[in-house]
mmCIF file as gemmi writes it, N, C-alpha and C atoms, coordinates in Angstrom:
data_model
loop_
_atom_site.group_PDB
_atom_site.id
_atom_site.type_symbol
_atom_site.label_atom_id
_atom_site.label_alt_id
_atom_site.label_comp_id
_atom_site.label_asym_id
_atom_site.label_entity_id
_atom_site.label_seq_id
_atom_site.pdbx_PDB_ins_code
_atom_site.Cartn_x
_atom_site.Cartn_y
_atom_site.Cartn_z
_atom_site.occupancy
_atom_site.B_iso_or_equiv
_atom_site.pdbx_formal_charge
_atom_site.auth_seq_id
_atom_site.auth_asym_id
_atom_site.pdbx_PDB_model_num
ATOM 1 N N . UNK Axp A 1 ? 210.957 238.061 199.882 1 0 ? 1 A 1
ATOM 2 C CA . UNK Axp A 1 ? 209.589 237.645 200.119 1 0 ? 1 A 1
ATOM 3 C C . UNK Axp A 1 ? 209.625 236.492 201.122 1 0 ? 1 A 1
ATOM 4 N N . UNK Axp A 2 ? 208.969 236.504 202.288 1 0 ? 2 A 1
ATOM 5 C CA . UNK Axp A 2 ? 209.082 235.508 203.384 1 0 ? 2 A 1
ATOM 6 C C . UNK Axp A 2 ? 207.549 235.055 203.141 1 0 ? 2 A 1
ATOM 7 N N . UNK Axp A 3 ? 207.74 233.441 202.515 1 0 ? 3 A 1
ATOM 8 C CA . UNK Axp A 3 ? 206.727 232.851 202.541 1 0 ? 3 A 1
ATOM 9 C C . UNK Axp A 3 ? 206.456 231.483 204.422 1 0 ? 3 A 1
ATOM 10 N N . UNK Axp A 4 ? 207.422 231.909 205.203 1 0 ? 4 A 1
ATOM 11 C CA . UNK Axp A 4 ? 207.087 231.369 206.289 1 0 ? 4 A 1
ATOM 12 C C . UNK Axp A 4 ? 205.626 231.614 206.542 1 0 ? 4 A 1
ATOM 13 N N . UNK Axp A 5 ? 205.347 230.159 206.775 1 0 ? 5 A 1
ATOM 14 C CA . UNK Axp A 5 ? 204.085 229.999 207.392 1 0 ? 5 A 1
ATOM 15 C C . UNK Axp A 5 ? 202.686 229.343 206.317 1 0 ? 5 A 1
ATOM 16 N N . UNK Axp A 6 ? 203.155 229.815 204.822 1 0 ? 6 A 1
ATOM 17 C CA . UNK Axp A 6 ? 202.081 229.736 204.025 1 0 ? 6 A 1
ATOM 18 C C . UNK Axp A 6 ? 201.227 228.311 203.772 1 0 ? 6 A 1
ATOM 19 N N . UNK Axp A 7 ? 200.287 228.266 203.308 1 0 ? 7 A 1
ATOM 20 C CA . UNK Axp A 7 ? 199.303 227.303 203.634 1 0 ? 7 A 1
ATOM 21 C C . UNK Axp A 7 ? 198.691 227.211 202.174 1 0 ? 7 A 1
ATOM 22 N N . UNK Axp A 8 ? 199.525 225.678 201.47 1 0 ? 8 A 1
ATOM 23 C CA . UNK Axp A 8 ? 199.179 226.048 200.173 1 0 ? 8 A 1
ATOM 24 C C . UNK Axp A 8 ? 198.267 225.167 200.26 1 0 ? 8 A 1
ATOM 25 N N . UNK Axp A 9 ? 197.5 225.193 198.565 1 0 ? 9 A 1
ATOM 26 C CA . UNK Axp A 9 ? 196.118 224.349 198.938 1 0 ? 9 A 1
ATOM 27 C C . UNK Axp A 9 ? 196.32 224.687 197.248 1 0 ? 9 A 1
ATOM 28 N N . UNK Axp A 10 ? 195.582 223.371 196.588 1 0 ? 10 A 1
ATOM 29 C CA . UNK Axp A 10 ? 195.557 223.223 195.118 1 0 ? 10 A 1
ATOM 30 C C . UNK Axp A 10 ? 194.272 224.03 194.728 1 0 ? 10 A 1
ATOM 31 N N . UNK Axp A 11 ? 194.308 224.464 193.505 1 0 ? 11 A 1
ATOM 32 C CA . UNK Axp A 11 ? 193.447 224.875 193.007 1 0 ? 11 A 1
ATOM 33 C C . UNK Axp A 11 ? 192.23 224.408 192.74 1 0 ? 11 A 1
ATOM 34 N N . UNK Axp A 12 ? 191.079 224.84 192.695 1 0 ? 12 A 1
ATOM 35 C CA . UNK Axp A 12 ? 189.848 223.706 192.696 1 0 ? 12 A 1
ATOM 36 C C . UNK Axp A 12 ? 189.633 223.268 190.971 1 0 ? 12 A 1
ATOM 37 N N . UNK Axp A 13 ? 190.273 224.519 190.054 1 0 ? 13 A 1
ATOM 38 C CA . UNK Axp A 13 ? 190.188 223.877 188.676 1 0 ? 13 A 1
ATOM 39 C C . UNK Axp A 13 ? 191.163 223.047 188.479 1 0 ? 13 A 1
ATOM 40 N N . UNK Axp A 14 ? 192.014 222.329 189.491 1 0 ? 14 A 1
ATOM 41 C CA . UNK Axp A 14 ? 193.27 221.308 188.84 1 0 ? 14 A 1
ATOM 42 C C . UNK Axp A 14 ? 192.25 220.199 188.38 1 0 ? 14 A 1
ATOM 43 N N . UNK Axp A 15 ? 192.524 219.548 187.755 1 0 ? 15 A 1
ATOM 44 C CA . UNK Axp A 15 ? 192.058 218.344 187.339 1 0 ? 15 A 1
ATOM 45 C C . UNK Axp A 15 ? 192.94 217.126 187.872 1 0 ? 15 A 1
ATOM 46 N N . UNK Axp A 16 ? 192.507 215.862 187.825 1 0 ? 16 A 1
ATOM 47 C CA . UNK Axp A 16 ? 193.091 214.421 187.537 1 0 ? 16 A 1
ATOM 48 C C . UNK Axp A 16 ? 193.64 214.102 186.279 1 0 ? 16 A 1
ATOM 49 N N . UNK Axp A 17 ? 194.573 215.13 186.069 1 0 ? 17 A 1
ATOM 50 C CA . UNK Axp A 17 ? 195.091 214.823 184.721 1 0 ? 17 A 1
ATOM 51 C C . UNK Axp A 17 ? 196.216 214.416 184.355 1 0 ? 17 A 1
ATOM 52 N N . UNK Axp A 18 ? 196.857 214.13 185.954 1 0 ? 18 A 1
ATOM 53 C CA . UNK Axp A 18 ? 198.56 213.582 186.346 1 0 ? 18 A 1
ATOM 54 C C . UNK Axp A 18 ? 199.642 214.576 186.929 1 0 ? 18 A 1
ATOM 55 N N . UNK Axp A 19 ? 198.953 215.542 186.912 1 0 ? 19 A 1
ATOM 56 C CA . UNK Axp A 19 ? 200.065 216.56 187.701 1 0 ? 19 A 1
ATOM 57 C C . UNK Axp A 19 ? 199.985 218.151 187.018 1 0 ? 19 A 1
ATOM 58 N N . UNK Axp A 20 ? 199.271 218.242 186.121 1 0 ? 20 A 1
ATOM 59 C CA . UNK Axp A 20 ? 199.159 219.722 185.602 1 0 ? 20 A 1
ATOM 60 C C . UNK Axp A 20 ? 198.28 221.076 186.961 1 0 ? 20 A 1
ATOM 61 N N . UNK Axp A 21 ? 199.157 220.958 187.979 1 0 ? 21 A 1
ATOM 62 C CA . UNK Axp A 21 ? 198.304 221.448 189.258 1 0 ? 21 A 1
ATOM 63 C C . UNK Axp A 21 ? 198.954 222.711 189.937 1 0 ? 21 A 1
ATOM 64 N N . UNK Axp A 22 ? 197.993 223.629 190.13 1 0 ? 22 A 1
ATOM 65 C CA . UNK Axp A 22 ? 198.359 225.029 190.739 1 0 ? 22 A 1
ATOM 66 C C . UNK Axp A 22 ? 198.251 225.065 192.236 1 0 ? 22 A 1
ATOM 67 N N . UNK Axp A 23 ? 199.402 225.317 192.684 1 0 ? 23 A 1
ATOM 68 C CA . UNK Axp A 23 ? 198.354 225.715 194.328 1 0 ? 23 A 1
ATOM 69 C C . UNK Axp A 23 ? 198.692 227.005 194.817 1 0 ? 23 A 1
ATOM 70 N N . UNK Axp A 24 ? 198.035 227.41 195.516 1 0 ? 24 A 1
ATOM 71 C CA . UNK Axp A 24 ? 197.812 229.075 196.019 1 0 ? 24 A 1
ATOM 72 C C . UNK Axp A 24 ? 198.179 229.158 197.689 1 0 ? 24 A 1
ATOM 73 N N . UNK Axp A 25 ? 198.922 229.973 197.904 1 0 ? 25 A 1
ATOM 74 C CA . UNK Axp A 25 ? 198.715 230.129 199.303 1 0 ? 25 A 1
ATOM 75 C C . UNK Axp A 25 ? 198.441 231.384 199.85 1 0 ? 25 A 1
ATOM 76 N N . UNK Axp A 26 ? 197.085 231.897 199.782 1 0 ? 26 A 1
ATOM 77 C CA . UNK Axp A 26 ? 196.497 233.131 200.132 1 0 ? 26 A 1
ATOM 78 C C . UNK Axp A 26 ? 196.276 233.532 201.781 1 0 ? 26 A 1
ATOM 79 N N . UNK Axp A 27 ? 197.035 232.683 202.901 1 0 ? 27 A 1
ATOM 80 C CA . UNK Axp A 27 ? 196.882 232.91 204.178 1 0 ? 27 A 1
ATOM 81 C C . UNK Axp A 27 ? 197.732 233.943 204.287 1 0 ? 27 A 1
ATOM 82 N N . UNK Axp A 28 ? 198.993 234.886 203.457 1 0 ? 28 A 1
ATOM 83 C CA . UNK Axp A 28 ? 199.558 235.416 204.156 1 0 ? 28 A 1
ATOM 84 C C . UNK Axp A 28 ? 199.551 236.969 204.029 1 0 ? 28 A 1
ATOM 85 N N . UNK Axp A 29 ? 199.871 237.456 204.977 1 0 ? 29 A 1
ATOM 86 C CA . UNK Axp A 29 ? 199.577 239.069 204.909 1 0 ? 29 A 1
ATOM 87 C C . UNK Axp A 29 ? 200.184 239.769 203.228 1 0 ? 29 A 1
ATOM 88 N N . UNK Axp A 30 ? 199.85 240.452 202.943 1 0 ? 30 A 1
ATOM 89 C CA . UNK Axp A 30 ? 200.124 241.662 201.55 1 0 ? 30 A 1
ATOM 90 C C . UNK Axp A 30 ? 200.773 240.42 200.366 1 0 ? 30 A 1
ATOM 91 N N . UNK Axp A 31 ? 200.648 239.203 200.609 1 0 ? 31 A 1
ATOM 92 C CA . UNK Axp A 31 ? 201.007 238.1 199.469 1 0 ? 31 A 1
ATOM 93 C C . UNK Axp A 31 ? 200.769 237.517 199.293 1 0 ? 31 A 1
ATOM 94 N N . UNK Axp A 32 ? 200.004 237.004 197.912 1 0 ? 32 A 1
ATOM 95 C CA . UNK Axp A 32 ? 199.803 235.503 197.137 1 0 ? 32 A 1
ATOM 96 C C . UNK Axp A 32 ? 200.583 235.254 196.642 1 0 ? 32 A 1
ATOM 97 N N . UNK Axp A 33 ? 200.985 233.564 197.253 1 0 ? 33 A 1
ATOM 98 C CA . UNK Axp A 33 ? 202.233 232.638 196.477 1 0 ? 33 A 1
ATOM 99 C C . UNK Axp A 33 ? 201.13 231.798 195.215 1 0 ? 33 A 1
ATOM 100 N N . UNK Axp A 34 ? 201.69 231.84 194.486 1 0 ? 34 A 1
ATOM 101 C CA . UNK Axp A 34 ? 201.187 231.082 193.652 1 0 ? 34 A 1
ATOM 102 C C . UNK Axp A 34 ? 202.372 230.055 192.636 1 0 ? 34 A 1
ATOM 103 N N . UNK Axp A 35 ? 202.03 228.473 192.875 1 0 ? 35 A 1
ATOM 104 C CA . UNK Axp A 35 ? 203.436 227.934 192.917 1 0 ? 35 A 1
ATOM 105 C C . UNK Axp A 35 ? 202.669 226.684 192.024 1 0 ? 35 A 1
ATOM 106 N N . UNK Axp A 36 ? 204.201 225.585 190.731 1 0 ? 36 A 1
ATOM 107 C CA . UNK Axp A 36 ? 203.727 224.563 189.992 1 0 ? 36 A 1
ATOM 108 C C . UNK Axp A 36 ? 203.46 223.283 191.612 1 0 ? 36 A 1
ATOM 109 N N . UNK Axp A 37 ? 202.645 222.463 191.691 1 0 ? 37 A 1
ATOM 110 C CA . UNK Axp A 37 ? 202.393 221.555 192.575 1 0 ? 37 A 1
ATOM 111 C C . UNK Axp A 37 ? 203.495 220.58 192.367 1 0 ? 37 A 1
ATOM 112 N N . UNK Axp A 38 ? 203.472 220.352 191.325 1 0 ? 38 A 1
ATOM 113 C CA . UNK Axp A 38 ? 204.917 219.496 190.924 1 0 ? 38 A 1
ATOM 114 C C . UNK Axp A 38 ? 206.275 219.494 191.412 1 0 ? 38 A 1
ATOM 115 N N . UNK Axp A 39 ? 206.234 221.151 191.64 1 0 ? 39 A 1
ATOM 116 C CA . UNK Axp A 39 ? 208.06 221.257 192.181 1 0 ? 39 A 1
ATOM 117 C C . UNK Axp A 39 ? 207.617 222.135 193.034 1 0 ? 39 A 1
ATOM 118 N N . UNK Axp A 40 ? 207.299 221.687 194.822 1 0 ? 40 A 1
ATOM 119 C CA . UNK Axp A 40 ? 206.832 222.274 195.892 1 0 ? 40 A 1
ATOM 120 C C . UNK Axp A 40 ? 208.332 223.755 195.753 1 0 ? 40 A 1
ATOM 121 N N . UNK Axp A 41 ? 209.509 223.315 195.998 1 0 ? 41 A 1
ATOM 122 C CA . UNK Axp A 41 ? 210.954 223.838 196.585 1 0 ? 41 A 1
ATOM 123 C C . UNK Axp A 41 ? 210.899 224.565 195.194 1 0 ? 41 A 1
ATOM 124 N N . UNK Axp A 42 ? 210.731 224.703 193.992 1 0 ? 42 A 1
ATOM 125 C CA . UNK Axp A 42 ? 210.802 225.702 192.894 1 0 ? 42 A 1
ATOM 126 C C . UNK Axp A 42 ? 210.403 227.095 193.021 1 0 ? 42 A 1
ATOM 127 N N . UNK Axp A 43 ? 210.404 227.823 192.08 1 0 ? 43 A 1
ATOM 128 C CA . UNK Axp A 43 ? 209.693 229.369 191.563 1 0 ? 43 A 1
ATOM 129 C C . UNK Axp A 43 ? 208.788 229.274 192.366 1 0 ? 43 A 1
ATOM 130 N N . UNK Axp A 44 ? 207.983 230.654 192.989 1 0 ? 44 A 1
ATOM 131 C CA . UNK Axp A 44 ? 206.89 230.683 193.404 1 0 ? 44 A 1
ATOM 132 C C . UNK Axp A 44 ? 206.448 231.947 192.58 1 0 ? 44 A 1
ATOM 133 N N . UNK Axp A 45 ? 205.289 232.547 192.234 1 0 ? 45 A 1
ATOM 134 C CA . UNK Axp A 45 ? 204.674 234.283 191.653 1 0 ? 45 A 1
ATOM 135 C C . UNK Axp A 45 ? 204.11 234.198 192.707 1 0 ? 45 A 1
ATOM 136 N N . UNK Axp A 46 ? 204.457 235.842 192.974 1 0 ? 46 A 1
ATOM 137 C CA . UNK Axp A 46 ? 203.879 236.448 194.275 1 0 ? 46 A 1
ATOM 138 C C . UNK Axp A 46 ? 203.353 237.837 193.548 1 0 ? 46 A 1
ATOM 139 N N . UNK Axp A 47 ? 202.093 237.824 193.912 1 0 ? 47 A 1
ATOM 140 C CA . UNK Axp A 47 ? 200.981 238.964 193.608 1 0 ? 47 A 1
ATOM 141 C C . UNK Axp A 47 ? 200.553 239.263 195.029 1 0 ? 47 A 1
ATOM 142 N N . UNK Axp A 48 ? 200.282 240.849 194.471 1 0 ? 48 A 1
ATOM 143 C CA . UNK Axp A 48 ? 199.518 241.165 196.107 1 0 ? 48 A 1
ATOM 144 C C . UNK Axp A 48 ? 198.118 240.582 195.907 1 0 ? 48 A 1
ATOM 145 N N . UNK Axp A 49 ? 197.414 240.729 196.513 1 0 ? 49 A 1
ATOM 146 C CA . UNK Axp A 49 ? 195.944 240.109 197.197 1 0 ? 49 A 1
ATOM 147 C C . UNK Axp A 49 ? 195.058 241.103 195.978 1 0 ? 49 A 1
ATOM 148 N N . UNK Axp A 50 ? 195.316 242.007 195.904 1 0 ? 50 A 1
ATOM 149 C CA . UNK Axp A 50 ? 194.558 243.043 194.933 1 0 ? 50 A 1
ATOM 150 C C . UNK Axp A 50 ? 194.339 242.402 193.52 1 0 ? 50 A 1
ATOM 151 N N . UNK Axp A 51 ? 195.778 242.284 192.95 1 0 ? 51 A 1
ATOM 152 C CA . UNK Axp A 51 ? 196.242 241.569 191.876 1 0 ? 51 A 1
ATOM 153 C C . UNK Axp A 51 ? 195.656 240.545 191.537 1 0 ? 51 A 1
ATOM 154 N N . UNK Axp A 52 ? 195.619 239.487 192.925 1 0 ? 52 A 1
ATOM 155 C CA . UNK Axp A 52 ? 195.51 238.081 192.417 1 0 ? 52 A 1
ATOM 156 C C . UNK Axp A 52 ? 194.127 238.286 192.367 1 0 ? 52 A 1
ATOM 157 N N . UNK Axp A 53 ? 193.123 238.72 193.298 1 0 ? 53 A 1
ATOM 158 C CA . UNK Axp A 53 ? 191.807 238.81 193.123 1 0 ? 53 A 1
ATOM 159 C C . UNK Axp A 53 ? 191.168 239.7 191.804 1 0 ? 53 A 1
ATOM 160 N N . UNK Axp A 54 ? 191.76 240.582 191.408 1 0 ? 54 A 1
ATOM 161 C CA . UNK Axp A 54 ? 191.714 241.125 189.426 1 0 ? 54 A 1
ATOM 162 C C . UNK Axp A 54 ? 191.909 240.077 188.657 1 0 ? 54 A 1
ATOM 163 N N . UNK Axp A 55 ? 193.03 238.953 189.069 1 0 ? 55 A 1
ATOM 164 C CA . UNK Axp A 55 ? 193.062 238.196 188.007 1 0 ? 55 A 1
ATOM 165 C C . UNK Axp A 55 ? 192.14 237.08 187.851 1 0 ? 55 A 1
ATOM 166 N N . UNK Axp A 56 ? 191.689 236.46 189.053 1 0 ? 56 A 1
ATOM 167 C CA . UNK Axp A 56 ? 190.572 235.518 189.627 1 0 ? 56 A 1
ATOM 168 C C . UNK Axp A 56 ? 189.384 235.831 188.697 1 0 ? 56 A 1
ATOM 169 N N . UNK Axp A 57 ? 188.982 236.95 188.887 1 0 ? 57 A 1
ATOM 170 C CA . UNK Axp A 57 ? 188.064 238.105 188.716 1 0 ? 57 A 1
ATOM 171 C C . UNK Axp A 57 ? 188.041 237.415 187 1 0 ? 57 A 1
ATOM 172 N N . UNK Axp A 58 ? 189.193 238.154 186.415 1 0 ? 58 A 1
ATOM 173 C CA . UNK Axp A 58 ? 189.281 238.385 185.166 1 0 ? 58 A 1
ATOM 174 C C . UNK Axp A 58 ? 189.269 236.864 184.695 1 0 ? 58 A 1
ATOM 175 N N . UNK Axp A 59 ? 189.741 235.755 184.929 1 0 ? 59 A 1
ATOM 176 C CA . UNK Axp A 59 ? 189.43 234.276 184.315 1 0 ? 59 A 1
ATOM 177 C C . UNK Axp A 59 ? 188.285 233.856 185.011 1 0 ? 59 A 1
ATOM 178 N N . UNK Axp A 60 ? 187.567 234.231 185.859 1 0 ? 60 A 1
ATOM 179 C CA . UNK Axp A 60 ? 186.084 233.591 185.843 1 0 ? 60 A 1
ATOM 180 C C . UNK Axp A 60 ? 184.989 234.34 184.808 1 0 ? 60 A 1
ATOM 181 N N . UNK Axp A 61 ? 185.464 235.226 184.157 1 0 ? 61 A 1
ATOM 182 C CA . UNK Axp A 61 ? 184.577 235.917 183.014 1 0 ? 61 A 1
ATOM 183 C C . UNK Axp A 61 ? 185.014 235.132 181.834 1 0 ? 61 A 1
ATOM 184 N N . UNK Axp A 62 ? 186.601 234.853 181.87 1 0 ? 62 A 1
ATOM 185 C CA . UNK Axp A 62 ? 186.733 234.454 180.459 1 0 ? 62 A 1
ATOM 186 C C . UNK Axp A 62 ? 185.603 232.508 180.353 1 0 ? 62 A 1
């Protein structure tokens, strides 16, 4: 998975709560990185665009 280039950006539900923070980087073709803010160089989940927007989808109902 070549995340060159990606353009992460925190989630708008993170809070000021000291670091419990998501950020997304949805600029790149057929992949969402989705990574802890805490440990930039760590794990990243990569969903396709389909996926991540079902799941978006599915926690703004819950």
């Amino acid at each position: 998975m070549d995340l060159t280039g990606a353009q992460w950006r925190k989630s708008t539900r993170s809070g000021s709560n000291g670091g419990a923070c998501v950020e997304v980087a949805d600029n790149l073709f057929g992949v969402v990185g989705v990574r802890d803010s805490k440990d930039p160089t760590g794990p990243v989940l990569a969903f396709t665009p389909q996926t991540w927007r079902a799941f978006v989808t599915s926690a703004k109902r819950a």
